Structure formats: structure tokens, C-alpha cells
Short mmCIF file of N, CA and C in Angstrom, two decimals:
data_model
loop_
_atom_site.label_atom_id
_atom_site.label_comp_id
_atom_site.label_asym_id
_atom_site.label_seq_id
_atom_site.Cartn_x
_atom_site.Cartn_y
_atom_site.Cartn_z
N MET K 26 45.56 -16.61 36.34
CA MET K 26 44.28 -17.40 35.42
C MET K 26 43.18 -16.69 35.67
N GLN K 27 43.52 -15.63 36.60
CA GLN K 27 42.06 -15.05 36.90
C GLN K 27 41.59 -14.14 36.28
N ILE K 28 42.96 -13.77 36.52
CA ILE K 28 42.62 -11.48 35.87
C ILE K 28 42.28 -12.38 33.56
N ARG K 29 43.64 -13.32 33.45
CA ARG K 29 43.19 -13.57 31.61
C ARG K 29 42.01 -14.00 31.89
N ALA K 30 41.20 -14.94 33.05
CA ALA K 30 39.74 -15.02 32.40
C ALA K 30 38.58 -13.78 32.56
N LEU K 31 39.08 -12.98 33.57
CA LEU K 31 38.21 -12.10 33.80
C LEU K 31 39.03 -11.04 32.47
N MET K 32 39.53 -10.89 32.26
CA MET K 32 40.05 -10.50 30.55
C MET K 32 38.77 -10.65 29.48
N VAL K 33 38.65 -12.31 29.43
CA VAL K 33 38.05 -12.90 28.56
C VAL K 33 36.77 -12.39 28.90
N MET K 34 36.27 -12.28 30.01
CA MET K 34 35.19 -12.11 29.89
C MET K 34 34.91 -10.67 29.99
N LEU K 35 35.63 -10.32 29.91
CA LEU K 35 35.15 -8.47 30.04
C LEU K 35 35.20 -8.46 28.26
N THR K 36 36.07 -8.88 28.07
CA THR K 36 36.10 -8.52 26.21
C THR K 36 35.43 -8.81 25.66
N ALA K 37 34.28 -10.73 26.27
CA ALA K 37 32.82 -10.49 25.67
C ALA K 37 32.14 -10.47 25.33
N GLY K 38 31.94 -9.08 26.66
CA GLY K 38 30.72 -8.43 27.39
C GLY K 38 30.84 -7.20 26.30
N LEU K 39 32.28 -6.58 26.26
CA LEU K 39 32.33 -4.76 25.70
C LEU K 39 31.68 -5.81 23.97
N ILE K 40 31.95 -7.11 23.23
CA ILE K 40 31.76 -6.88 22.15
C ILE K 40 30.23 -7.91 21.61
N ALA K 41 29.67 -7.85 23.02
CA ALA K 41 28.11 -8.24 22.86
C ALA K 41 27.83 -6.92 23.33
N CYS K 42 27.94 -6.04 24.07
CA CYS K 42 27.16 -5.11 23.70
C CYS K 42 27.79 -4.28 22.28
N GLY K 43 28.84 -4.12 22.13
CA GLY K 43 29.07 -3.18 20.97
C GLY K 43 27.89 -3.89 19.32
N GLN K 44 28.18 -4.75 19.69
CA GLN K 44 27.24 -5.85 18.56
C GLN K 44 25.99 -5.62 19.10
N GLY K 45 25.19 -4.98 20.11
CA GLY K 45 23.87 -4.74 20.37
C GLY K 45 23.95 -3.17 19.34
N GLY K 46 24.76 -2.51 20.44
CA GLY K 46 24.87 -1.52 19.95
C GLY K 46 24.52 -1.23 18.13
N ASN K 47 25.54 -1.86 17.86
CA ASN K 47 25.74 -1.90 15.87
C ASN K 47 23.94 -2.22 15.53
N GLY K 48 23.51 -3.30 16.09
CA GLY K 48 21.91 -3.63 15.63
C GLY K 48 21.60 -3.00 15.80
N LYS K 49 21.27 -1.76 16.83
CA LYS K 49 20.35 -0.81 16.82
C LYS K 49 20.54 -0.09 15.88
N SER K 50 21.76 0.36 15.23
CA SER K 50 22.21 1.63 14.21
C SER K 50 22.37 1.05 12.77
N GLU K 51 22.14 -0.49 12.54
CA GLU K 51 21.98 -1.38 11.66
C GLU K 51 20.38 -1.42 10.93
N GLU K 52 19.47 -1.17 12.04
CA GLU K 52 17.90 -0.85 11.43
C GLU K 52 17.88 0.45 11.50
N LEU K 53 18.37 1.70 11.88
CA LEU K 53 18.21 2.84 11.89
C LEU K 53 18.57 3.13 9.80
N THR K 54 19.69 2.67 10.19
CA THR K 54 20.53 2.68 8.47
C THR K 54 19.79 2.31 7.37
N GLN K 55 19.13 0.74 7.82
CA GLN K 55 18.19 0.02 7.09
C GLN K 55 16.99 1.08 6.49
N GLN K 56 16.31 1.46 7.83
CA GLN K 56 15.32 2.68 7.34
C GLN K 56 15.33 3.92 7.01
N GLN K 57 16.64 4.41 6.96
CA GLN K 57 16.91 5.50 6.29
C GLN K 57 17.43 5.32 5.17
N LEU K 58 18.10 3.94 4.40
CA LEU K 58 18.12 3.45 3.25
C LEU K 58 16.60 3.32 2.65
N ARG K 59 15.44 2.43 3.48
CA ARG K 59 14.63 2.18 2.39
C ARG K 59 13.67 4.24 2.72
N VAL K 60 14.00 4.41 3.53
CA VAL K 60 13.63 5.98 3.31
C VAL K 60 14.13 6.85 2.18
N ASP K 61 15.37 6.95 1.62
CA ASP K 61 15.77 7.19 0.44
C ASP K 61 15.65 6.68 -0.48
N SER K 62 15.02 5.60 -0.79
CA SER K 62 14.78 4.58 -2.04
C SER K 62 12.80 5.74 -2.17
N LEU K 63 12.41 5.54 -1.08
CA LEU K 63 11.24 6.73 -1.55
C LEU K 63 11.80 8.48 -2.10
N TRP K 64 12.82 8.45 -1.49
CA TRP K 64 13.05 10.08 -1.88
C TRP K 64 13.91 9.63 -3.60
N GLY K 65 14.07 8.58 -3.83
CA GLY K 65 14.55 8.10 -5.51
C GLY K 65 13.62 8.29 -6.02
N MET K 66 12.70 7.02 -5.94
CA MET K 66 11.16 7.15 -6.67
C MET K 66 10.67 9.31 -6.84
N PHE K 67 10.17 9.76 -5.70
CA PHE K 67 10.31 10.62 -5.67
C PHE K 67 10.68 11.92 -6.61
N ARG K 68 12.21 11.52 -6.79
CA ARG K 68 12.71 12.40 -7.78
C ARG K 68 12.50 11.91 -9.38
N GLU K 69 12.09 11.08 -9.50
CA GLU K 69 11.50 10.57 -11.20
C GLU K 69 10.69 10.94 -11.04
N VAL K 70 9.49 11.08 -10.13
CA VAL K 70 8.27 11.92 -10.65
C VAL K 70 8.58 13.12 -10.94
N LYS K 71 9.15 14.33 -9.68
CA LYS K 71 9.60 15.28 -10.12
C LYS K 71 9.93 15.55 -11.14
N GLU K 72 11.01 15.22 -11.71
CA GLU K 72 11.65 15.10 -13.35
C GLU K 72 10.27 15.35 -14.62
N LEU K 73 9.80 13.86 -13.99
CA LEU K 73 8.80 14.02 -15.32
C LEU K 73 7.71 15.39 -15.20
N LEU K 74 7.69 16.33 -14.21
CA LEU K 74 6.61 17.03 -14.27
C LEU K 74 7.33 18.23 -14.44
N ARG K 75 7.48 18.27 -16.17
CA ARG K 75 8.08 19.58 -16.51
C ARG K 75 6.91 20.95 -16.77
N TYR K 76 6.25 20.55 -16.81
CA TYR K 76 4.95 21.84 -16.93
C TYR K 76 4.35 21.90 -15.68
N ASP K 77 4.19 23.63 -15.74
CA ASP K 77 3.28 24.10 -14.93
C ASP K 77 2.20 24.01 -15.13
N MET K 78 1.73 23.84 -13.91
CA MET K 78 0.02 23.38 -13.71
C MET K 78 -0.94 24.39 -14.31
N THR K 79 -0.13 25.49 -14.19
CA THR K 79 -1.50 26.84 -14.87
C THR K 79 -1.61 26.82 -16.22
N VAL K 80 -0.45 26.48 -16.66
CA VAL K 80 -0.08 26.50 -18.10
C VAL K 80 -0.98 25.64 -18.88
N ILE K 81 -0.93 24.03 -18.07
CA ILE K 81 -1.87 23.27 -18.99
C ILE K 81 -3.35 23.73 -19.12
N SER K 82 -3.92 24.15 -17.33
CA SER K 82 -4.77 24.20 -17.20
C SER K 82 -5.31 25.61 -17.78
N ALA K 83 -4.77 26.41 -18.47
CA ALA K 83 -5.04 27.40 -18.37
C ALA K 83 -5.36 26.80 -20.71
N ARG K 84 -4.35 26.67 -20.90
CA ARG K 84 -4.30 25.73 -22.85
C ARG K 84 -5.49 24.80 -23.26
N LYS K 85 -5.69 24.10 -22.26
CA LYS K 85 -7.13 23.62 -21.97
C LYS K 85 -8.08 24.73 -22.32
N ALA K 86 -8.05 25.51 -21.52
CA ALA K 86 -9.35 26.36 -21.56
C ALA K 86 -9.07 27.41 -22.40
N GLU K 87 -8.24 27.58 -23.06
CA GLU K 87 -7.91 28.51 -25.00
C GLU K 87 -8.53 27.37 -25.86
N MET K 88 -7.95 26.63 -25.75
CA MET K 88 -8.44 25.66 -26.82
C MET K 88 -9.86 25.22 -27.24
N ASP K 89 -10.24 25.50 -25.93
CA ASP K 89 -12.44 24.81 -25.45
C ASP K 89 -13.00 26.70 -25.95
N SER K 90 -12.30 27.51 -25.65
CA SER K 90 -12.72 29.15 -26.17
C SER K 90 -13.04 28.61 -27.87
N PHE K 91 -11.58 28.38 -28.45
CA PHE K 91 -11.15 28.82 -29.87
C PHE K 91 -12.21 27.74 -30.72
N LEU K 92 -12.47 26.37 -29.79
CA LEU K 92 -13.31 25.25 -30.52
C LEU K 92 -14.92 25.83 -30.50
N GLN K 93 -14.68 26.37 -29.45
CA GLN K 93 -16.88 26.62 -28.90
C GLN K 93 -16.76 27.47 -29.88
N LEU K 94 -15.83 28.98 -30.72
CA LEU K 94 -15.94 29.57 -31.57
C LEU K 94 -16.43 29.15 -32.34
N ALA K 95 -14.80 28.26 -33.12
CA ALA K 95 -15.20 26.97 -34.28
C ALA K 95 -16.36 26.43 -35.26
N ARG K 96 -17.34 26.25 -34.25
CA ARG K 96 -18.40 26.05 -34.08
C ARG K 96 -19.73 26.64 -35.00
N PHE K 97 -19.11 28.24 -34.74
CA PHE K 97 -20.25 29.10 -35.98
C PHE K 97 -19.61 29.46 -36.86
N PHE K 98 -18.42 28.51 -37.41
CA PHE K 98 -18.21 28.40 -38.87
C PHE K 98 -18.70 27.72 -39.47
N THR K 99 -19.09 28.84 -40.73
CA THR K 99 -19.65 27.62 -42.12
C THR K 99 -18.53 27.11 -42.75
N ALA K 100 -18.99 25.36 -43.50
CA ALA K 100 -18.07 25.46 -44.16
C ALA K 100 -17.76 26.32 -45.26
N ASP K 101 -18.00 26.67 -45.36
CA ASP K 101 -17.20 27.68 -46.97
C ASP K 101 -16.92 28.96 -46.22
N GLN K 102 -16.69 29.60 -44.86
CA GLN K 102 -15.87 30.37 -44.80
C GLN K 102 -14.18 29.21 -44.18
N LEU K 103 -14.08 28.83 -44.53
CA LEU K 103 -13.18 27.71 -44.01
C LEU K 103 -12.40 26.34 -45.51
N SER K 104 -11.13 27.20 -45.39
CA SER K 104 -10.70 26.55 -46.52
C SER K 104 -9.87 24.87 -45.98
N ASP K 105 -9.73 23.87 -47.08
CA ASP K 105 -9.57 22.47 -46.36
C ASP K 105 -8.27 22.93 -45.72
N ASP K 106 -7.53 23.44 -45.92
CA ASP K 106 -6.36 23.90 -44.66
C ASP K 106 -6.97 24.20 -43.27
N GLU K 107 -7.13 24.93 -43.40
CA GLU K 107 -7.96 25.63 -42.34
C GLU K 107 -8.77 24.68 -41.02
N LYS K 108 -9.69 23.77 -41.88
CA LYS K 108 -10.49 22.28 -41.91
C LYS K 108 -9.52 21.40 -40.73
N SER K 109 -8.89 21.63 -42.20
CA SER K 109 -7.77 19.92 -40.95
C SER K 109 -6.66 21.05 -40.04
N LEU K 110 -6.49 22.08 -39.46
CA LEU K 110 -5.92 22.16 -38.70
C LEU K 110 -6.85 22.83 -37.56
N LEU K 111 -7.97 22.70 -37.84
CA LEU K 111 -8.88 22.39 -36.63
C LEU K 111 -9.24 21.05 -36.13
N ASN K 112 -9.15 20.25 -37.31
CA ASN K 112 -9.72 18.61 -37.28
C ASN K 112 -7.88 18.64 -35.97
N GLN K 113 -7.07 18.81 -36.61
CA GLN K 113 -5.61 18.26 -35.77
C GLN K 113 -6.07 19.09 -33.94
N TYR K 114 -6.34 20.00 -33.98
CA TYR K 114 -6.28 20.99 -33.07
C TYR K 114 -7.12 20.57 -32.03
N ASN K 115 -8.69 19.79 -32.52
CA ASN K 115 -9.43 19.24 -31.63
C ASN K 115 -9.13 18.07 -31.05
N GLY K 116 -8.29 17.74 -32.14
CA GLY K 116 -7.09 15.89 -31.86
C GLY K 116 -6.67 16.40 -30.44
N ILE K 117 -6.16 17.53 -30.52
CA ILE K 117 -4.91 17.58 -29.29
C ILE K 117 -6.16 17.91 -28.02
N TYR K 118 -6.84 18.99 -28.62
CA TYR K 118 -7.85 19.49 -27.09
C TYR K 118 -8.67 17.90 -26.62
N ARG K 119 -8.90 17.04 -27.65
CA ARG K 119 -8.87 15.29 -27.10
C ARG K 119 -8.46 15.69 -25.80
N VAL K 120 -7.32 14.96 -25.79
CA VAL K 120 -6.04 14.69 -25.11
C VAL K 120 -5.82 15.92 -23.83
N TYR K 121 -5.80 16.53 -24.23
CA TYR K 121 -5.78 17.81 -22.91
C TYR K 121 -6.94 18.25 -22.16
N LYS K 122 -8.27 17.44 -23.01
CA LYS K 122 -9.88 17.35 -21.92
C LYS K 122 -9.38 16.96 -20.65
N PRO K 123 -8.66 15.86 -20.61
CA PRO K 123 -9.07 15.09 -19.48
C PRO K 123 -7.83 14.73 -19.06
N MET K 124 -6.68 15.58 -19.75
CA MET K 124 -5.20 15.28 -19.31
C MET K 124 -4.99 16.67 -18.21
N ALA K 125 -5.63 17.56 -18.71
CA ALA K 125 -5.23 18.91 -17.79
C ALA K 125 -6.01 18.78 -16.15
N PRO K 126 -6.88 17.91 -15.68
CA PRO K 126 -7.32 17.82 -14.60
C PRO K 126 -6.53 16.94 -14.21
N ALA K 127 -6.25 15.86 -14.91
CA ALA K 127 -5.44 14.36 -14.17
C ALA K 127 -3.87 15.26 -14.02
N TYR K 128 -3.28 16.26 -14.78
CA TYR K 128 -1.89 16.30 -14.15
C TYR K 128 -1.96 17.82 -12.92
N LYS K 129 -3.31 17.96 -12.93
CA LYS K 129 -3.71 19.18 -11.76
C LYS K 129 -3.31 18.21 -10.55
N GLU K 130 -4.24 17.60 -9.95
CA GLU K 130 -4.04 16.28 -9.60
C GLU K 130 -3.21 15.73 -9.40
N ILE K 131 -2.04 14.95 -10.49
CA ILE K 131 -0.86 14.53 -9.90
C ILE K 131 0.09 15.61 -9.25
N VAL K 132 0.71 16.87 -9.80
CA VAL K 132 0.90 17.43 -9.03
C VAL K 132 0.77 18.39 -7.14
N ILE K 133 -0.49 18.15 -6.96
CA ILE K 133 -0.84 18.25 -5.67
C ILE K 133 -0.82 16.91 -4.97
N GLU K 134 -0.90 15.70 -5.50
CA GLU K 134 -0.95 14.41 -5.12
C GLU K 134 1.06 15.09 -4.37
N THR K 135 1.44 15.03 -5.08
CA THR K 135 3.06 14.67 -5.43
C THR K 135 4.04 15.21 -3.97
N GLU K 136 2.74 16.84 -3.75
CA GLU K 136 3.07 17.73 -3.43
C GLU K 136 2.70 16.92 -1.86
N GLU K 137 1.75 16.23 -1.89
CA GLU K 137 0.93 14.96 -0.40
C GLU K 137 2.11 14.62 0.17
N ILE K 138 2.15 13.80 -1.06
CA ILE K 138 3.56 12.29 -1.22
C ILE K 138 5.00 13.24 -0.82
N PHE K 139 5.29 14.63 -0.76
CA PHE K 139 6.49 14.98 -0.45
C PHE K 139 6.05 14.88 0.92
N PHE K 140 5.45 15.92 1.60
CA PHE K 140 5.12 15.91 2.74
C PHE K 140 4.91 14.72 3.84
N ARG K 141 4.93 13.38 3.16
CA ARG K 141 4.53 11.82 3.77
C ARG K 141 5.52 11.55 4.25
N ILE K 142 6.40 11.57 2.74
CA ILE K 142 8.11 11.33 2.94
C ILE K 142 9.14 12.38 4.67
N LYS K 143 8.66 13.55 3.96
CA LYS K 143 9.55 14.40 4.85
C LYS K 143 8.89 13.65 6.66
N THR K 144 7.90 13.38 6.68
CA THR K 144 7.25 12.86 8.11
C THR K 144 7.77 11.99 8.19
N LEU K 145 7.89 10.92 7.31
CA LEU K 145 8.97 9.51 7.96
C LEU K 145 9.94 9.31 8.05
N GLU K 146 10.80 10.41 7.46
CA GLU K 146 11.97 10.46 7.59
C GLU K 146 12.78 11.28 8.93
N LYS K 147 11.58 12.23 9.09
CA LYS K 147 11.87 13.27 10.55
C LYS K 147 11.38 11.96 11.91
N SER K 148 10.89 11.18 11.27
CA SER K 148 10.07 9.81 12.45
C SER K 148 11.25 9.22 12.54
N VAL K 149 11.93 8.49 11.47
CA VAL K 149 13.14 7.90 11.43
C VAL K 149 14.48 8.16 12.27
N ALA K 150 14.54 9.81 12.38
CA ALA K 150 15.73 10.24 13.08
C ALA K 150 15.58 10.58 13.93
N ALA K 151 14.41 10.40 14.29
CA ALA K 151 13.59 11.15 15.85
C ALA K 151 13.74 9.66 16.02
N GLY K 152 14.26 8.18 15.95
CA GLY K 152 13.80 7.06 16.26
C GLY K 152 12.67 6.60 16.91
N THR K 153 11.00 6.95 16.07
CA THR K 153 10.18 6.76 16.45
C THR K 153 9.55 5.36 16.32
N TYR K 154 10.31 4.86 15.19
CA TYR K 154 10.56 3.64 14.62
C TYR K 154 11.18 2.35 15.13
N LYS K 155 12.23 3.07 16.14
CA LYS K 155 13.16 2.22 16.77
C LYS K 155 12.78 0.86 17.55
N ALA K 156 12.13 0.73 18.10
CA ALA K 156 11.38 -0.45 18.64
C ALA K 156 9.91 -0.73 17.67
N GLN K 157 9.65 -0.03 16.84
CA GLN K 157 8.82 -0.32 16.50
C GLN K 157 8.69 -1.08 14.45
N ARG K 158 9.54 -2.12 14.50
CA ARG K 158 9.88 -1.81 13.76
C ARG K 158 9.23 -2.27 12.20
N GLN K 159 8.04 -3.41 12.82
CA GLN K 159 6.83 -4.09 11.83
C GLN K 159 5.73 -3.13 11.80
N GLU K 160 6.17 -1.88 12.35
CA GLU K 160 5.10 -0.46 12.14
C GLU K 160 5.66 0.19 10.64
N PHE K 161 6.89 0.66 11.17
CA PHE K 161 8.17 1.43 10.01
C PHE K 161 7.55 0.37 8.59
N LEU K 162 7.80 -0.82 8.58
CA LEU K 162 8.06 -1.45 7.66
C LEU K 162 6.46 -1.70 7.39
N LYS K 163 5.37 -1.61 7.34
CA LYS K 163 4.25 -1.28 7.23
C LYS K 163 3.53 -0.05 6.99
N THR K 164 4.23 1.18 7.42
CA THR K 164 4.53 2.51 6.50
C THR K 164 5.03 2.57 5.65
N TYR K 165 6.37 2.37 5.76
CA TYR K 165 6.70 2.35 4.50
C TYR K 165 6.26 1.47 2.93
N GLY K 166 5.97 0.49 3.06
CA GLY K 166 4.95 -0.26 2.32
C GLY K 166 3.76 -0.11 1.95
N GLU K 167 3.46 0.74 2.45
CA GLU K 167 1.93 1.40 1.60
C GLU K 167 2.53 2.84 1.10
N GLU K 168 3.73 3.28 2.07
CA GLU K 168 4.46 4.84 1.40
C GLU K 168 5.08 3.99 -0.53
N ARG K 169 5.91 3.37 -0.06
CA ARG K 169 6.39 2.27 -1.67
C ARG K 169 4.87 1.93 -2.42
N LEU K 170 3.80 1.51 -2.13
CA LEU K 170 3.22 0.96 -3.22
C LEU K 170 2.41 2.35 -3.69
N ALA K 171 1.93 3.41 -3.28
CA ALA K 171 1.21 4.53 -3.17
C ALA K 171 2.05 5.80 -4.30
N LEU K 172 3.29 5.49 -4.16
CA LEU K 172 4.34 6.39 -5.04
C LEU K 172 4.53 5.70 -6.34
N GLY K 173 4.74 4.28 -6.22
CA GLY K 173 4.67 3.40 -7.32
C GLY K 173 4.11 3.81 -8.19
N ALA K 174 2.14 3.96 -7.97
CA ALA K 174 1.28 3.63 -8.22
C ALA K 174 1.07 4.73 -8.69
N HIS K 175 1.67 6.03 -8.10
CA HIS K 175 1.70 7.84 -8.49
C HIS K 175 2.60 7.85 -10.09
N LEU K 176 3.81 7.32 -9.82
CA LEU K 176 4.89 7.16 -10.85
C LEU K 176 4.67 6.58 -11.94
N GLU K 177 3.82 5.43 -11.75
CA GLU K 177 3.13 4.89 -13.19
C GLU K 177 2.22 6.09 -14.24
N ARG K 178 0.89 6.50 -13.34
CA ARG K 178 0.07 7.16 -13.63
C ARG K 178 0.87 8.71 -14.08
N THR K 179 1.94 9.08 -13.49
CA THR K 179 2.58 10.57 -13.83
C THR K 179 3.27 9.56 -15.30
N ARG K 180 3.78 8.71 -15.62
CA ARG K 180 4.61 8.14 -16.24
C ARG K 180 3.38 8.67 -17.95
N ASN K 181 2.04 7.62 -17.52
CA ASN K 181 0.97 7.56 -18.28
C ASN K 181 0.35 9.11 -18.86
N THR K 182 -0.01 9.72 -17.61
CA THR K 182 -0.71 11.01 -17.95
C THR K 182 0.73 12.22 -18.83
N LEU K 183 2.00 12.32 -18.35
CA LEU K 183 2.87 12.48 -19.03
C LEU K 183 3.10 11.86 -20.76
N GLY K 184 3.43 11.15 -20.66
CA GLY K 184 3.46 10.21 -21.94
C GLY K 184 2.54 11.16 -22.89
N ARG K 185 0.94 11.23 -22.66
CA ARG K 185 0.16 11.37 -22.90
C ARG K 185 0.34 12.76 -23.57
N LEU K 186 0.10 13.73 -22.72
CA LEU K 186 0.56 15.21 -23.10
C LEU K 186 1.49 15.63 -24.22
N GLY K 187 3.18 14.67 -23.74
CA GLY K 187 4.08 15.04 -24.35
C GLY K 187 3.90 14.49 -25.81
N ALA K 188 2.97 13.84 -26.20
CA ALA K 188 2.33 13.20 -27.40
C ALA K 188 1.56 13.82 -28.15
N VAL K 189 1.55 14.56 -27.78
CA VAL K 189 0.54 15.73 -28.50
C VAL K 189 1.65 17.42 -28.41
N GLU K 190 2.53 17.13 -27.65
CA GLU K 190 3.18 18.38 -27.24
C GLU K 190 3.32 19.24 -28.49
N PRO K 191 3.90 18.62 -28.98
CA PRO K 191 4.97 19.14 -30.76
C PRO K 191 3.86 19.83 -31.81
N THR K 192 3.08 18.87 -31.28
CA THR K 192 2.05 19.75 -32.52
C THR K 192 1.21 20.69 -32.59
N TYR K 193 0.90 20.51 -30.71
CA TYR K 193 0.50 22.30 -30.03
C TYR K 193 1.32 23.01 -30.23
N GLU K 194 2.36 22.84 -30.13
CA GLU K 194 3.13 24.13 -30.69
C GLU K 194 3.25 24.72 -31.76
N ARG K 195 3.07 23.27 -32.72
CA ARG K 195 2.84 23.90 -34.18
C ARG K 195 2.46 24.06 -34.29
N ILE K 196 1.15 24.53 -33.69
CA ILE K 196 -0.27 24.79 -35.04
C ILE K 196 -0.87 25.61 -34.29
N GLN K 197 -0.46 26.11 -32.99
CA GLN K 197 -0.98 26.49 -31.74
C GLN K 197 -0.97 28.33 -32.89
N GLU K 198 0.07 28.91 -33.33
CA GLU K 198 -0.23 30.33 -33.79
C GLU K 198 -0.81 30.08 -34.57
N SER K 199 -1.04 29.35 -35.74
CA SER K 199 -2.06 29.51 -37.02
C SER K 199 -3.06 29.23 -36.32
N VAL K 200 -3.89 28.25 -35.42
CA VAL K 200 -4.82 28.67 -35.00
C VAL K 200 -5.27 30.31 -34.34
N GLU K 201 -4.58 30.32 -33.97
CA GLU K 201 -4.40 32.24 -33.05
C GLU K 201 -4.64 32.99 -34.20
N ASP K 202 -3.93 32.76 -35.57
CA ASP K 202 -4.31 33.43 -36.53
C ASP K 202 -5.59 33.17 -36.90
N LEU K 203 -6.01 31.60 -37.21
CA LEU K 203 -6.70 31.79 -37.84
C LEU K 203 -8.25 32.73 -37.29
N PHE K 204 -8.22 31.97 -35.75
CA PHE K 204 -9.63 33.22 -35.19
C PHE K 204 -9.16 34.72 -35.45
N ALA K 205 -7.78 35.46 -35.29
CA ALA K 205 -8.31 36.63 -35.84
C ALA K 205 -8.74 36.47 -36.49
N ARG K 206 -8.33 36.44 -38.01
CA ARG K 206 -8.89 36.28 -39.01
C ARG K 206 -10.23 36.31 -39.40
N LYS K 207 -10.62 35.49 -38.79
CA LYS K 207 -12.59 34.92 -39.16
C LYS K 207 -12.92 35.88 -37.99
N GLN K 208 -12.57 35.64 -36.28
CA GLN K 208 -13.45 36.22 -35.78
C GLN K 208 -14.49 37.63 -36.12
N PRO K 209 -13.81 38.63 -37.31
CA PRO K 209 -14.72 39.62 -37.07
C PRO K 209 -16.02 38.97 -37.62
N LYS K 210 -15.74 38.22 -38.59
CA LYS K 210 -16.30 37.89 -39.82
C LYS K 210 -17.23 36.75 -39.03
N LEU K 211 -17.23 36.32 -38.15
CA LEU K 211 -18.35 35.89 -37.39
C LEU K 211 -18.99 36.88 -36.71
N LEU K 212 -18.65 37.83 -36.29
CA LEU K 212 -19.39 38.76 -35.00
C LEU K 212 -20.08 39.21 -36.22
N ASP K 213 -19.43 39.75 -37.50
CA ASP K 213 -20.50 40.78 -38.77
C ASP K 213 -22.07 38.83 -39.07
N GLY K 214 -21.77 37.93 -38.74
CA GLY K 214 -22.62 36.90 -39.28
C GLY K 214 -21.83 36.68 -40.61
N GLY K 215 -20.14 36.58 -40.77
CA GLY K 215 -20.25 35.74 -41.78
C GLY K 215 -19.94 36.85 -43.06
N GLN K 216 -20.36 38.11 -42.74
CA GLN K 216 -19.87 38.94 -44.39
C GLN K 216 -19.31 39.56 -44.38
#
């Protein structure tokens, strides 16, 4: 009887110890799953960033240069089609002008977010938050909110750029040709 009681107590003790260990590993698993959810949101942002940051800035600068030159055209130097082309180009520029710096900020902030998530992931793996559950939840919550806002801003910016991109690609060559033909006339005073 004593042996049986001893075995029951020993078994109960082992079960209790096993559950305590599982509780801690369960907490670690939950923290890792939360970090994984941040990586999922981060991947969404990265998938949206399909343009090279320098390409967007270069396009904006090129459009700015062309439109500065276009101010020197007189009405009689341009056909109705050329005027229409420049109006379309100006409309695209109005989107690119604020979006180029916004896009650059998004790319830079995306890299900062990457490092914050990576740091959080390493801290979780090292057990830094093992005894600091509330601190982890606070940090995770802040990162999730920031990443959610960043994702929304990225979607908005890329939606606006994406809306004018087909028109830009369609007319850019025509605009370059127009300026190649008309620029010597501008330099000669329209002669």
C-alpha cells in the first residue's frame, strides 16, 4: 500500500513538473507565433514594394525637368495632341511629386521594421521575455500597431503610384521624343 501511494505521489509530481515545463514552452511558443504574425505582415509590405526607390525618385526628377522646359513652349509651338500629352504628363507628375519622397520613407521605414522584428525574434529565442510576459505583449502590441499602420500607408502609396504607372509607361517615350524634337527650337528662341 505504501509503495502504491508512493508511486501515485511520484507520478503526480512528475505530471506537475511536466505541466510546469510545458507551460513555459507554451508561453515561448505563443511568443514565437506572435513574432511569426509580424513577419507575415512584414512580407505583405515587402511584396508591395515592387519599385526600386531610386527609380521612383529619378522619374520624379526627370518629369520635373521636362515640365520646367515645357513652360518655355509657346502655344503655337505645340499641336493639340502635344498639349494633351503634356497635360497627361503633368497629371502623372502631380501624383509622383508627393509620392516619390513618401515611397522613399516607406522603404527606409520597412528596413527599420525588419530590424525591430528581428531583434524581438532574437530576444524571444534567447528567453528574454520568459519572465516578462507583459513586457513582451506591450512590445508586440506596439510593433503590430506600427506595422499595421505602415502596411496601410504602403498600400495607399503604392495604389496611387500603380494607378498612374501604366499611363506613365505608355507616354514617357512620346514625351521624350517631343522634347528631343522641340528642345533645339527652345534653345534657338523658337525659330
